[in-house]
Amino acid sequence: MGKAISGRTLQTFNPATGEVLSNVAEGDQADIDAAVKAARAAFDHGPWRKLTASERGRMIWKLADLLEQHATEFATLESLDNGKPLAVARAADVPLAVDLLRYMAGWTTKIEGNTIPISVPYTPDARYHAFTLREPVGVVGQVIPWNFPLLMAVWKIGPALAAGCTLILKPAEQTPLTAIRLGELIQEVGFPEGVVNIVTGFGETAGAALANHPLVDKIAFTGSTEVGKLIVHAATGNLKKVTLELGGKSPNVVMEDADLDVAIPGAASAIFFNHGQCCCAGSRLYVHKSRFDQVIEGISNVAKEIYVGPGWEPGTQLGPLVSEEQLSRVKGYIDAGLVEGACAVTGGKQIGNKGYFVEPTVLINTHKNMKVVREEIFGPVVTAMPYTELDELVDQANDSSYGLAAGIWTNNLAKAHSLAAAMRAGTVWVNCYNIFDAALPFGGYKESGWGREMGHNAVDAYTETKSVCMKVA
Ligand code: NAI
Ligand code: MG
């Protein structure tokens, strides 16, 4: 790990204890500038662009292999820094990251343009050979959050490298450790100098400098909608390309005919997974009124049974929130809900006074105008509402400035299809939730973002299309 030019460091905390875990470089504008210049030189003049697609793919694959070999180490770092259970990091975060890198390694040799039969009305006698090339967009700035630190790093780095870009990654200040270790593996693979640059630091300084930098061709951001809008403004300087994966307030619908043995644990996991710190958390639960009491009782029972503890304890199912800031944000939302008339069937309180633990919370007596129903809480707090008519349900589900994901629990195939089509959301899960795959695009409608992560869509977003038109007769 290098030092910041200023020599300053920032502290990263163990969210289970509130104690300092480590000090890392506090990069700022000067470090971002140096990193951007390195990435620019590597893109414009380095050996990276001269590698074959296959060679590029093998390097990404090798990074996946190294990550897999160090899976337990990465899961441990992630659990300590973010607070999530070690078993979850080992079963989900790290394997998903490995798989995504392998998926993206495969794309390097499949980034193709088209041959296009053009007619050109004003040159009737001429003949052309016209085709498109997909070229890397260039130097990419990537700013990521703290909820899935390693996975978000890889979601960003993987497609950028597959497309042949060079990049500067700024991890979240709360959780820089796995990105730093990933940087060491990247060095071990032997990517050419300047291709991947990792700068730890704060958003307002390092992050903003990256979004503003005139030598950056594209910025890819995951985080709050508020900062997403700042990124868009910052990008206007040189009109760098922008992709955004932002917040959510995802509706999760349990229909009259749902299999409650599946829907109840499913809806509980949709909100409590990763302590609710998921952009796609199923945080607005809509249950047909005939099943409402049964579902609420079921989810509340699940919530009461969840073992909340530090990430490193083997039995832990739910760890602390990531930071003191996040703890006070979530507590503030719960209090606001209660003041507005919501009722906590279970949960609603902080646990202990050491670390940032909050009880899994189920709020009822909520309605569409409440702050807890409209705004992203990003904690283990679900708001539940009964519905009667399907039309009214669709309007309520879509009544949000967000549109990231939605869940539907039903055994009626026709209703599943029609409701999936009616949801203004980038991902719809039916009889499942939080199912992610490297091949499946993920991203938002409305204020949940621009563009898609994963799938070939993510690779496309790191390319420019060049049309080449050659006169042949
Ligand atoms: P944030 O949006 O401030 O932070 C995300 C990343 O953006 C971090 O790397 C941060 O350093 C960087 N950043 C902050 N200000 C910046 C700026 N002016 N220019 C460039 N980069 C900047 O999110 P924060 O404050 O950690 O969490 C606030 C809320 O945002 C959460 O409660 C949650 O509702 C939402 N959020 C959504 C996430 C998602 O996955 N979509 C992830 C994290 C937070
Ligand atoms: Mg912030």
Short mmCIF file of C-alpha atoms and ligand atoms in Angstrom, two decimals:
data_model
loop_
_atom_site.label_atom_id
_atom_site.label_comp_id
_atom_site.label_asym_id
_atom_site.label_seq_id
_atom_site.Cartn_x
_atom_site.Cartn_y
_atom_site.Cartn_z
CA MET A 1 0.00 0.00 0.00
CA GLY A 2 1.38 3.38 -0.98
CA LYS A 3 1.24 6.65 0.91
CA ALA A 4 -0.85 9.69 0.08
CA ILE A 5 1.09 12.64 -1.36
CA SER A 6 0.00 14.70 1.65
CA GLY A 7 1.15 11.91 3.99
CA ARG A 8 -2.27 11.93 5.63
CA THR A 9 -4.14 8.77 6.59
CA LEU A 10 -7.77 7.95 7.31
CA GLN A 11 -9.06 5.49 9.87
CA THR A 12 -11.24 2.52 9.09
CA PHE A 13 -13.33 1.15 11.94
CA ASN A 14 -14.52 -2.25 13.07
CA PRO A 15 -18.30 -1.71 13.06
CA ALA A 16 -18.87 -4.47 15.60
CA THR A 17 -16.80 -2.63 18.24
CA GLY A 18 -16.38 0.92 17.00
CA GLU A 19 -12.60 0.51 17.38
CA VAL A 20 -10.05 1.56 14.81
CA LEU A 21 -9.17 -1.37 12.55
CA SER A 22 -6.51 0.21 10.42
CA ASN A 23 -5.11 3.41 8.94
CA VAL A 24 -4.95 3.77 5.17
CA ALA A 25 -3.71 6.49 2.85
CA GLU A 26 -6.03 9.48 2.60
CA GLY A 27 -5.69 10.27 -1.07
CA ASP A 28 -7.08 13.59 -2.29
CA GLN A 29 -7.04 15.68 -5.44
CA ALA A 30 -3.26 15.44 -5.88
CA ASP A 31 -3.28 11.64 -5.68
CA ILE A 32 -6.25 11.41 -8.03
CA ASP A 33 -4.46 13.67 -10.49
CA ALA A 34 -1.34 11.48 -10.40
CA ALA A 35 -3.46 8.33 -10.81
CA VAL A 36 -5.44 9.79 -13.72
CA LYS A 37 -2.21 10.79 -15.46
CA ALA A 38 -0.84 7.27 -14.99
CA ALA A 39 -4.05 5.77 -16.38
CA ARG A 40 -4.04 8.24 -19.28
CA ALA A 41 -0.42 7.37 -20.17
CA ALA A 42 -1.15 3.65 -19.90
CA PHE A 43 -4.16 4.01 -22.19
CA ASP A 44 -2.57 6.32 -24.75
CA HIS A 45 0.98 4.96 -24.92
CA GLY A 46 1.35 1.83 -22.78
CA PRO A 47 1.55 -1.83 -23.82
CA TRP A 48 -2.02 -2.51 -22.61
CA ARG A 49 -3.76 -1.53 -25.85
CA LYS A 50 -1.34 -3.68 -27.84
CA LEU A 51 -2.21 -6.90 -26.00
CA THR A 52 -4.44 -9.30 -27.87
CA ALA A 53 -7.97 -9.77 -26.60
CA SER A 54 -7.03 -13.27 -25.52
CA GLU A 55 -4.01 -12.06 -23.55
CA ARG A 56 -6.22 -9.49 -21.81
CA GLY A 57 -8.76 -12.19 -21.00
CA ARG A 58 -6.10 -14.47 -19.51
CA MET A 59 -4.96 -11.71 -17.17
CA ILE A 60 -8.49 -11.16 -15.90
CA TRP A 61 -8.91 -14.93 -15.50
CA LYS A 62 -5.66 -15.10 -13.54
CA LEU A 63 -6.93 -12.39 -11.22
CA ALA A 64 -10.03 -14.56 -10.63
CA ASP A 65 -7.80 -17.54 -9.81
CA LEU A 66 -5.73 -15.53 -7.33
CA LEU A 67 -8.83 -14.14 -5.69
CA GLU A 68 -10.24 -17.64 -5.37
CA GLN A 69 -6.99 -18.87 -3.82
CA HIS A 70 -7.25 -16.09 -1.23
CA ALA A 71 -11.02 -16.41 -0.73
CA THR A 72 -10.93 -16.89 3.03
CA GLU A 73 -8.52 -14.00 3.53
CA PHE A 74 -10.75 -11.67 1.47
CA ALA A 75 -13.90 -12.84 3.27
CA THR A 76 -12.20 -12.18 6.62
CA LEU A 77 -11.07 -8.69 5.64
CA GLU A 78 -14.53 -7.90 4.28
CA SER A 79 -16.25 -9.12 7.41
CA LEU A 80 -13.95 -7.12 9.69
CA ASP A 81 -14.19 -3.91 7.69
CA ASN A 82 -17.88 -3.98 6.71
CA GLY A 83 -19.35 -5.99 9.59
CA LYS A 84 -21.10 -8.64 7.51
CA PRO A 85 -21.00 -12.25 8.71
CA LEU A 86 -17.82 -14.03 7.64
CA ALA A 87 -19.90 -16.97 6.37
CA VAL A 88 -21.87 -14.64 4.08
CA ALA A 89 -18.75 -12.98 2.71
CA ARG A 90 -17.24 -16.44 2.13
CA ALA A 91 -20.39 -17.85 0.49
CA ALA A 92 -21.58 -14.83 -1.49
CA ASP A 93 -19.32 -11.79 -1.86
CA VAL A 94 -16.07 -13.54 -2.76
CA PRO A 95 -17.42 -16.34 -5.03
CA LEU A 96 -19.61 -13.81 -6.89
CA ALA A 97 -16.54 -11.62 -7.43
CA VAL A 98 -14.50 -14.56 -8.72
CA ASP A 99 -17.30 -15.64 -11.03
CA LEU A 100 -17.78 -12.14 -12.39
CA LEU A 101 -14.10 -11.83 -13.27
CA ARG A 102 -14.24 -15.17 -15.14
CA TYR A 103 -17.38 -14.09 -16.97
CA MET A 104 -15.74 -10.81 -17.98
CA ALA A 105 -12.51 -12.59 -18.98
CA GLY A 106 -14.61 -14.46 -21.55
CA TRP A 107 -15.97 -11.24 -23.03
CA THR A 108 -12.59 -9.88 -24.15
CA THR A 109 -12.64 -12.05 -27.30
CA LYS A 110 -16.30 -11.37 -28.07
CA ILE A 111 -16.50 -7.60 -28.28
CA GLU A 112 -17.57 -7.31 -31.90
CA GLY A 113 -18.84 -4.67 -34.25
CA ASN A 114 -21.08 -5.19 -37.28
CA THR A 115 -20.74 -5.00 -41.04
CA ILE A 116 -23.43 -2.70 -42.33
CA PRO A 117 -24.87 -2.57 -45.86
CA ILE A 118 -25.17 1.17 -46.49
CA SER A 119 -26.92 2.74 -49.49
CA VAL A 120 -26.13 6.51 -49.39
CA PRO A 121 -28.82 8.13 -51.59
CA TYR A 122 -26.63 11.04 -52.72
CA THR A 123 -23.81 8.81 -54.12
CA PRO A 124 -25.88 6.29 -56.11
CA ASP A 125 -22.95 4.89 -58.10
CA ALA A 126 -20.49 4.44 -55.25
CA ARG A 127 -20.02 1.28 -53.23
CA TYR A 128 -18.77 1.13 -49.64
CA HIS A 129 -17.56 -1.35 -47.12
CA ALA A 130 -18.89 -0.07 -43.80
CA PHE A 131 -18.42 -1.56 -40.38
CA THR A 132 -18.36 -0.69 -36.70
CA LEU A 133 -15.63 -1.25 -34.14
CA ARG A 134 -16.22 -1.37 -30.41
CA GLU A 135 -13.32 0.40 -28.79
CA PRO A 136 -12.56 0.97 -25.12
CA VAL A 137 -14.04 4.24 -23.87
CA GLY A 138 -10.65 5.21 -22.43
CA VAL A 139 -9.70 6.25 -18.90
CA VAL A 140 -12.43 5.39 -16.44
CA GLY A 141 -13.03 6.75 -12.93
CA GLN A 142 -14.94 4.37 -10.65
CA VAL A 143 -16.41 5.31 -7.28
CA ILE A 144 -17.95 2.58 -5.14
CA PRO A 145 -19.82 2.19 -1.83
CA TRP A 146 -19.24 0.16 1.32
CA ASN A 147 -22.10 -2.38 1.31
CA PHE A 148 -20.33 -4.97 -0.89
CA PRO A 149 -16.84 -3.48 -1.09
CA LEU A 150 -15.01 -6.25 -2.97
CA LEU A 151 -17.95 -7.17 -5.18
CA MET A 152 -18.58 -3.56 -6.18
CA ALA A 153 -14.87 -3.14 -6.98
CA VAL A 154 -15.00 -6.19 -9.24
CA TRP A 155 -18.32 -5.20 -10.87
CA LYS A 156 -16.51 -2.03 -11.91
CA ILE A 157 -13.00 -3.28 -12.69
CA GLY A 158 -14.09 -6.47 -14.53
CA PRO A 159 -15.99 -4.99 -17.49
CA ALA A 160 -13.62 -2.00 -17.76
CA LEU A 161 -10.61 -4.29 -18.16
CA ALA A 162 -12.53 -6.62 -20.48
CA ALA A 163 -13.25 -3.67 -22.76
CA GLY A 164 -9.58 -2.59 -22.64
CA CYS A 165 -9.95 0.57 -20.55
CA THR A 166 -7.56 1.83 -17.90
CA LEU A 167 -9.05 2.90 -14.60
CA ILE A 168 -8.88 4.67 -11.28
CA LEU A 169 -10.96 3.07 -8.53
CA LYS A 170 -11.91 4.95 -5.37
CA PRO A 171 -13.27 2.62 -2.69
CA ALA A 172 -15.59 3.90 0.03
CA GLU A 173 -13.73 5.49 2.95
CA GLN A 174 -15.57 3.16 5.37
CA THR A 175 -14.31 -0.06 3.70
CA PRO A 176 -11.04 0.28 1.80
CA LEU A 177 -9.30 -2.92 2.89
CA THR A 178 -10.35 -5.52 0.29
CA ALA A 179 -9.73 -3.06 -2.56
CA ILE A 180 -6.18 -2.50 -1.29
CA ARG A 181 -5.55 -6.24 -1.11
CA LEU A 182 -7.11 -6.68 -4.57
CA GLY A 183 -4.61 -4.10 -5.82
CA GLU A 184 -1.79 -6.36 -4.61
CA LEU A 185 -3.24 -9.30 -6.54
CA ILE A 186 -3.55 -7.09 -9.61
CA GLN A 187 0.17 -6.34 -9.30
CA GLU A 188 0.86 -10.05 -8.91
CA VAL A 189 -1.02 -10.83 -12.14
CA GLY A 190 1.24 -8.36 -13.92
CA PHE A 191 -1.20 -5.93 -15.50
CA PRO A 192 0.92 -3.23 -17.18
CA GLU A 193 1.77 -0.19 -15.09
CA GLY A 194 -0.96 2.42 -14.87
CA VAL A 195 -3.80 0.16 -16.04
CA VAL A 196 -5.39 -0.18 -12.60
CA ASN A 197 -4.98 2.58 -10.01
CA ILE A 198 -6.62 2.37 -6.60
CA VAL A 199 -6.85 5.57 -4.56
CA THR A 200 -8.34 5.43 -1.07
CA GLY A 201 -9.82 8.64 0.28
CA PHE A 202 -12.99 10.56 1.01
CA GLY A 203 -15.80 11.21 -1.43
CA GLU A 204 -15.90 14.99 -1.14
CA THR A 205 -12.18 15.22 -1.97
CA ALA A 206 -10.84 12.22 -3.89
CA GLY A 207 -14.20 11.14 -5.33
CA ALA A 208 -15.15 14.63 -6.46
CA ALA A 209 -11.70 15.19 -8.00
CA LEU A 210 -12.14 12.04 -10.07
CA ALA A 211 -15.63 13.02 -11.26
CA ASN A 212 -14.32 16.46 -12.23
CA HIS A 213 -11.07 15.41 -13.88
CA PRO A 214 -10.80 16.57 -17.51
CA LEU A 215 -8.61 13.61 -18.55
CA VAL A 216 -11.20 11.03 -17.46
CA ASP A 217 -13.41 9.72 -20.29
CA LYS A 218 -16.06 8.01 -18.22
CA ILE A 219 -17.19 7.87 -14.63
CA ALA A 220 -18.99 4.87 -13.16
CA PHE A 221 -20.58 5.37 -9.77
CA THR A 222 -22.47 3.28 -7.24
CA GLY A 223 -23.88 4.95 -4.14
CA SER A 224 -26.53 7.40 -3.04
CA THR A 225 -28.82 9.13 -5.53
CA GLU A 226 -27.79 12.43 -3.96
CA VAL A 227 -24.11 11.91 -4.84
CA GLY A 228 -25.10 10.40 -8.20
CA LYS A 229 -26.60 13.76 -9.12
CA LEU A 230 -23.39 15.54 -8.04
CA ILE A 231 -21.44 13.17 -10.30
CA VAL A 232 -23.67 14.08 -13.25
CA HIS A 233 -23.01 17.77 -12.64
CA ALA A 234 -19.27 17.20 -12.28
CA ALA A 235 -19.25 15.27 -15.56
CA THR A 236 -20.50 18.25 -17.54
CA GLY A 237 -17.00 19.81 -17.59
CA ASN A 238 -15.68 17.52 -20.32
CA LEU A 239 -18.96 15.64 -20.92
CA LYS A 240 -17.43 12.38 -19.73
CA LYS A 241 -19.74 9.41 -20.09
CA VAL A 242 -21.64 8.48 -16.93
CA THR A 243 -23.16 5.29 -15.60
CA LEU A 244 -24.86 5.26 -12.20
CA GLU A 245 -26.18 2.55 -9.90
CA LEU A 246 -28.06 4.39 -7.17
CA GLY A 247 -30.55 3.90 -4.40
CA GLY A 248 -33.79 1.98 -4.28
CA LYS A 249 -36.99 1.49 -2.35
CA SER A 250 -38.03 -1.79 -3.86
CA PRO A 251 -41.58 -3.13 -3.59
CA ASN A 252 -41.97 -6.78 -2.62
CA VAL A 253 -45.44 -8.17 -3.26
CA VAL A 254 -46.96 -11.23 -1.57
CA MET A 255 -50.09 -12.16 -3.51
CA GLU A 256 -53.18 -13.93 -2.31
CA ASP A 257 -52.13 -17.27 -3.76
CA ALA A 258 -48.47 -17.21 -2.69
CA ASP A 259 -46.91 -20.20 -0.98
CA LEU A 260 -46.29 -18.61 2.40
CA ASP A 261 -43.77 -21.25 3.44
CA VAL A 262 -41.56 -19.78 0.72
CA ALA A 263 -42.77 -16.18 0.67
CA ILE A 264 -42.33 -15.47 4.40
CA PRO A 265 -38.66 -16.45 4.70
CA GLY A 266 -38.12 -14.96 1.24
CA ALA A 267 -39.58 -11.59 2.16
CA ALA A 268 -37.63 -11.59 5.43
CA SER A 269 -34.38 -12.29 3.63
CA ALA A 270 -35.22 -9.66 0.98
CA ILE A 271 -34.99 -6.96 3.64
CA PHE A 272 -32.64 -8.40 6.27
CA PHE A 273 -29.89 -9.71 3.95
CA ASN A 274 -26.72 -7.65 4.44
CA HIS A 275 -28.54 -5.88 7.31
CA GLY A 276 -30.79 -4.12 4.80
CA GLN A 277 -27.76 -2.35 3.36
CA CYS A 278 -28.67 -3.37 -0.19
CA CYS A 279 -29.71 -0.92 -2.87
CA CYS A 280 -32.29 -3.51 -3.98
CA ALA A 281 -33.57 -4.42 -0.47
CA GLY A 282 -37.25 -5.40 -0.48
CA SER A 283 -38.10 -2.55 1.85
CA ARG A 284 -41.74 -1.90 0.89
CA LEU A 285 -43.72 -5.05 1.55
CA TYR A 286 -47.20 -5.23 0.00
CA VAL A 287 -49.31 -8.18 1.14
CA HIS A 288 -52.79 -9.09 -0.02
CA LYS A 289 -55.06 -8.15 2.85
CA SER A 290 -56.36 -11.72 3.23
CA ARG A 291 -52.82 -12.89 4.11
CA PHE A 292 -51.48 -9.74 5.78
CA ASP A 293 -51.68 -10.79 9.44
CA GLN A 294 -50.23 -14.21 8.74
CA VAL A 295 -47.32 -12.83 6.72
CA ILE A 296 -46.52 -10.11 9.27
CA GLU A 297 -46.55 -12.63 12.08
CA GLY A 298 -44.33 -14.95 10.07
CA ILE A 299 -41.77 -12.28 9.17
CA SER A 300 -41.74 -10.94 12.71
CA ASN A 301 -41.04 -14.44 13.99
CA VAL A 302 -38.16 -14.78 11.54
CA ALA A 303 -36.87 -11.35 12.65
CA LYS A 304 -36.97 -12.32 16.33
CA GLU A 305 -35.03 -15.52 15.65
CA ILE A 306 -32.20 -13.81 13.74
CA TYR A 307 -28.97 -13.96 15.69
CA VAL A 308 -27.38 -10.52 15.63
CA GLY A 309 -23.69 -10.42 16.45
CA PRO A 310 -20.20 -9.59 15.24
CA GLY A 311 -19.31 -10.88 11.79
CA TRP A 312 -16.64 -13.24 13.06
CA GLU A 313 -18.93 -15.24 15.39
CA PRO A 314 -19.92 -18.45 13.60
CA GLY A 315 -23.63 -18.20 14.49
CA THR A 316 -24.06 -14.60 13.39
CA GLN A 317 -26.81 -14.06 10.82
CA LEU A 318 -26.93 -10.28 10.96
CA GLY A 319 -23.99 -8.05 11.82
CA PRO A 320 -23.68 -4.37 12.70
CA LEU A 321 -24.43 -1.50 10.34
CA VAL A 322 -21.31 -0.22 8.64
CA SER A 323 -20.75 3.02 10.54
CA GLU A 324 -21.91 5.31 13.29
CA GLU A 325 -23.31 7.62 10.60
CA GLN A 326 -25.37 4.78 9.17
CA LEU A 327 -26.54 3.76 12.65
CA SER A 328 -27.84 7.23 13.41
CA ARG A 329 -29.43 7.48 9.94
CA VAL A 330 -31.33 4.21 10.42
CA LYS A 331 -32.37 5.06 13.99
CA GLY A 332 -33.53 8.45 12.73
CA TYR A 333 -35.75 6.78 10.14
CA ILE A 334 -37.26 4.36 12.66
CA ASP A 335 -38.03 7.25 15.02
CA ALA A 336 -39.53 9.30 12.18
CA GLY A 337 -41.76 6.35 11.27
CA LEU A 338 -42.96 5.92 14.84
CA VAL A 339 -43.65 9.67 15.17
CA GLU A 340 -45.70 9.53 11.95
CA GLY A 341 -47.83 6.73 13.41
CA ALA A 342 -46.11 3.52 12.33
CA CYS A 343 -46.02 0.63 14.76
CA ALA A 344 -43.02 -1.66 15.26
CA VAL A 345 -44.36 -5.22 15.47
CA THR A 346 -40.84 -6.28 16.27
CA GLY A 347 -37.49 -4.49 16.57
CA GLY A 348 -37.15 -0.73 16.43
CA LYS A 349 -34.16 -0.30 18.72
CA GLN A 350 -30.39 -0.22 18.78
CA ILE A 351 -28.79 -3.26 20.40
CA GLY A 352 -26.27 -2.47 23.16
CA ASN A 353 -24.06 0.58 23.03
CA LYS A 354 -20.91 -0.91 21.54
CA GLY A 355 -20.74 -1.22 17.76
CA TYR A 356 -23.54 -0.27 15.39
CA PHE A 357 -26.19 -2.96 15.90
CA VAL A 358 -29.88 -2.46 15.15
CA GLU A 359 -32.74 -4.92 15.67
CA PRO A 360 -34.42 -6.35 12.58
CA THR A 361 -37.54 -4.22 12.44
CA VAL A 362 -41.02 -4.71 10.98
CA LEU A 363 -43.18 -1.57 10.72
CA ILE A 364 -46.92 -1.70 10.11
CA ASN A 365 -49.58 1.04 10.03
CA THR A 366 -47.44 2.67 7.38
CA HIS A 367 -48.83 4.48 4.37
CA LYS A 368 -47.54 5.84 1.12
CA ASN A 369 -46.80 9.38 2.26
CA MET A 370 -44.58 8.47 5.20
CA LYS A 371 -40.87 9.18 5.07
CA VAL A 372 -40.12 5.52 5.95
CA VAL A 373 -42.10 4.38 2.90
CA ARG A 374 -40.71 6.96 0.47
CA GLU A 375 -37.02 7.19 1.37
CA GLU A 376 -34.25 4.63 1.31
CA ILE A 377 -33.46 3.59 4.90
CA PHE A 378 -30.57 1.22 4.10
CA GLY A 379 -31.03 -0.75 7.30
CA PRO A 380 -32.94 -3.85 8.48
CA VAL A 381 -36.30 -2.08 8.47
CA VAL A 382 -39.29 -3.17 6.40
CA THR A 383 -42.51 -1.21 6.00
CA ALA A 384 -45.53 -3.42 5.40
CA MET A 385 -48.84 -2.45 3.83
CA PRO A 386 -51.94 -4.47 2.90
CA TYR A 387 -53.51 -4.17 -0.54
CA THR A 388 -56.82 -5.29 -2.01
CA GLU A 389 -56.97 -4.61 -5.75
CA LEU A 390 -54.21 -5.41 -8.20
CA ASP A 391 -54.49 -2.10 -10.09
CA GLU A 392 -54.12 -0.13 -6.90
CA LEU A 393 -51.16 -2.32 -5.94
CA VAL A 394 -49.34 -1.59 -9.22
CA ASP A 395 -49.81 2.14 -8.75
CA GLN A 396 -48.52 1.98 -5.19
CA ALA A 397 -45.57 -0.25 -6.09
CA ASN A 398 -44.53 2.17 -8.84
CA ASP A 399 -45.18 5.26 -6.73
CA SER A 400 -41.51 5.88 -6.02
CA SER A 401 -38.75 8.03 -7.44
CA TYR A 402 -36.68 4.82 -7.50
CA GLY A 403 -36.96 1.81 -9.79
CA LEU A 404 -34.21 -0.65 -9.01
CA ALA A 405 -35.88 -3.96 -8.19
CA ALA A 406 -39.17 -5.61 -7.29
CA GLY A 407 -40.26 -8.95 -5.87
CA ILE A 408 -43.41 -10.96 -6.57
CA TRP A 409 -44.56 -14.03 -4.65
CA THR A 410 -47.36 -15.94 -6.39
CA ASN A 411 -48.27 -19.33 -7.83
CA ASN A 412 -50.33 -17.77 -10.60
CA LEU A 413 -48.24 -17.71 -13.76
CA ALA A 414 -50.39 -15.19 -15.60
CA LYS A 415 -50.37 -12.77 -12.68
CA ALA A 416 -46.61 -13.20 -12.28
CA HIS A 417 -46.04 -12.25 -15.91
CA SER A 418 -48.44 -9.34 -15.98
CA LEU A 419 -47.15 -7.91 -12.71
CA ALA A 420 -43.50 -8.36 -13.77
CA ALA A 421 -44.30 -6.39 -16.92
CA ALA A 422 -46.08 -3.65 -14.97
CA MET A 423 -43.20 -3.03 -12.52
CA ARG A 424 -41.10 0.04 -13.36
CA ALA A 425 -37.92 -1.62 -12.11
CA GLY A 426 -34.65 -2.86 -13.60
CA THR A 427 -34.91 -6.30 -11.99
CA VAL A 428 -38.00 -8.30 -11.05
CA TRP A 429 -37.64 -11.45 -8.95
CA VAL A 430 -40.52 -13.94 -8.91
CA ASN A 431 -40.64 -16.42 -6.01
CA CYS A 432 -37.06 -15.54 -5.19
CA TYR A 433 -35.13 -12.41 -4.20
CA ASN A 434 -31.54 -11.12 -4.29
CA ILE A 435 -30.56 -13.54 -7.04
CA PHE A 436 -27.51 -12.16 -8.83
CA ASP A 437 -25.44 -13.53 -11.63
CA ALA A 438 -22.54 -12.14 -13.64
CA ALA A 439 -24.56 -12.73 -16.83
CA LEU A 440 -27.73 -10.99 -15.66
CA PRO A 441 -27.88 -7.20 -16.12
CA PHE A 442 -28.60 -5.18 -12.99
CA GLY A 443 -29.49 -1.50 -12.75
CA GLY A 444 -32.21 1.01 -12.32
CA TYR A 445 -35.17 2.76 -13.86
CA LYS A 446 -35.89 6.35 -12.82
CA GLU A 447 -33.63 7.77 -10.09
CA SER A 448 -32.06 4.37 -9.45
CA GLY A 449 -29.55 5.00 -12.16
CA TRP A 450 -28.24 5.06 -15.70
CA GLY A 451 -26.98 1.95 -17.46
CA ARG A 452 -26.53 -1.61 -16.26
CA GLU A 453 -23.92 -3.55 -14.33
CA MET A 454 -23.02 -7.14 -15.27
CA GLY A 455 -24.03 -9.00 -18.40
CA HIS A 456 -22.81 -7.85 -21.80
CA ASN A 457 -24.56 -4.53 -21.10
CA ALA A 458 -21.79 -3.69 -18.63
CA VAL A 459 -19.08 -4.34 -21.21
CA ASP A 460 -20.96 -2.26 -23.79
CA ALA A 461 -21.01 0.62 -21.32
CA TYR A 462 -17.19 0.68 -21.35
CA THR A 463 -16.98 0.91 -25.14
CA GLU A 464 -17.41 3.52 -27.82
CA THR A 465 -18.77 2.60 -31.24
CA LYS A 466 -16.65 3.69 -34.16
CA SER A 467 -18.15 3.59 -37.66
CA VAL A 468 -15.64 3.03 -40.45
CA CYS A 469 -16.79 3.72 -43.99
CA MET A 470 -14.48 2.71 -46.86
CA LYS A 471 -15.18 3.52 -50.49
CA VAL A 472 -14.49 0.41 -52.56
CA ALA A 473 -16.03 1.26 -55.93
P1 NAI B 1 -22.36 8.07 -0.75
O1 NAI B 1 -23.10 8.10 -2.03
O2 NAI B 1 -21.99 9.36 -0.11
O3 NAI B 1 -20.99 7.22 -0.94
C1 NAI B 1 -20.73 6.31 -1.97
C2 NAI B 1 -19.36 6.59 -2.57
O4 NAI B 1 -19.38 7.91 -3.13
C3 NAI B 1 -18.21 6.56 -1.58
O5 NAI B 1 -17.07 6.04 -2.21
C4 NAI B 1 -18.00 8.05 -1.28
O6 NAI B 1 -16.67 8.32 -0.87
C5 NAI B 1 -18.28 8.65 -2.63
N1 NAI B 1 -18.66 10.07 -2.61
C6 NAI B 1 -19.31 10.77 -1.64
N2 NAI B 1 -19.46 12.05 -1.99
C7 NAI B 1 -18.90 12.19 -3.22
C8 NAI B 1 -18.75 13.28 -4.11
N3 NAI B 1 -19.19 14.50 -3.82
N4 NAI B 1 -18.14 13.06 -5.31
C9 NAI B 1 -17.70 11.82 -5.64
N5 NAI B 1 -17.80 10.77 -4.82
C10 NAI B 1 -18.40 10.94 -3.62
O7 NAI B 1 -23.20 7.19 0.26
P2 NAI B 1 -23.10 7.16 1.87
O8 NAI B 1 -23.01 8.57 2.39
O9 NAI B 1 -22.05 6.20 2.25
O10 NAI B 1 -24.51 6.55 2.22
C11 NAI B 1 -25.66 7.39 2.23
C12 NAI B 1 -26.85 6.66 1.69
O11 NAI B 1 -26.64 6.34 0.34
C13 NAI B 1 -27.15 5.32 2.34
O12 NAI B 1 -27.88 5.46 3.52
C14 NAI B 1 -27.95 4.66 1.26
O13 NAI B 1 -29.28 5.10 1.31
C15 NAI B 1 -27.31 5.16 -0.02
N6 NAI B 1 -26.34 4.20 -0.56
C16 NAI B 1 -26.68 3.46 -1.67
C17 NAI B 1 -25.81 2.50 -2.15
C18 NAI B 1 -26.14 1.66 -3.32
O14 NAI B 1 -25.66 0.54 -3.40
N7 NAI B 1 -26.87 2.13 -4.29
C19 NAI B 1 -24.54 2.22 -1.50
C20 NAI B 1 -24.23 3.11 -0.41
C21 NAI B 1 -25.13 4.04 0.03
MG MG B 2 -22.24 10.37 1.70
#
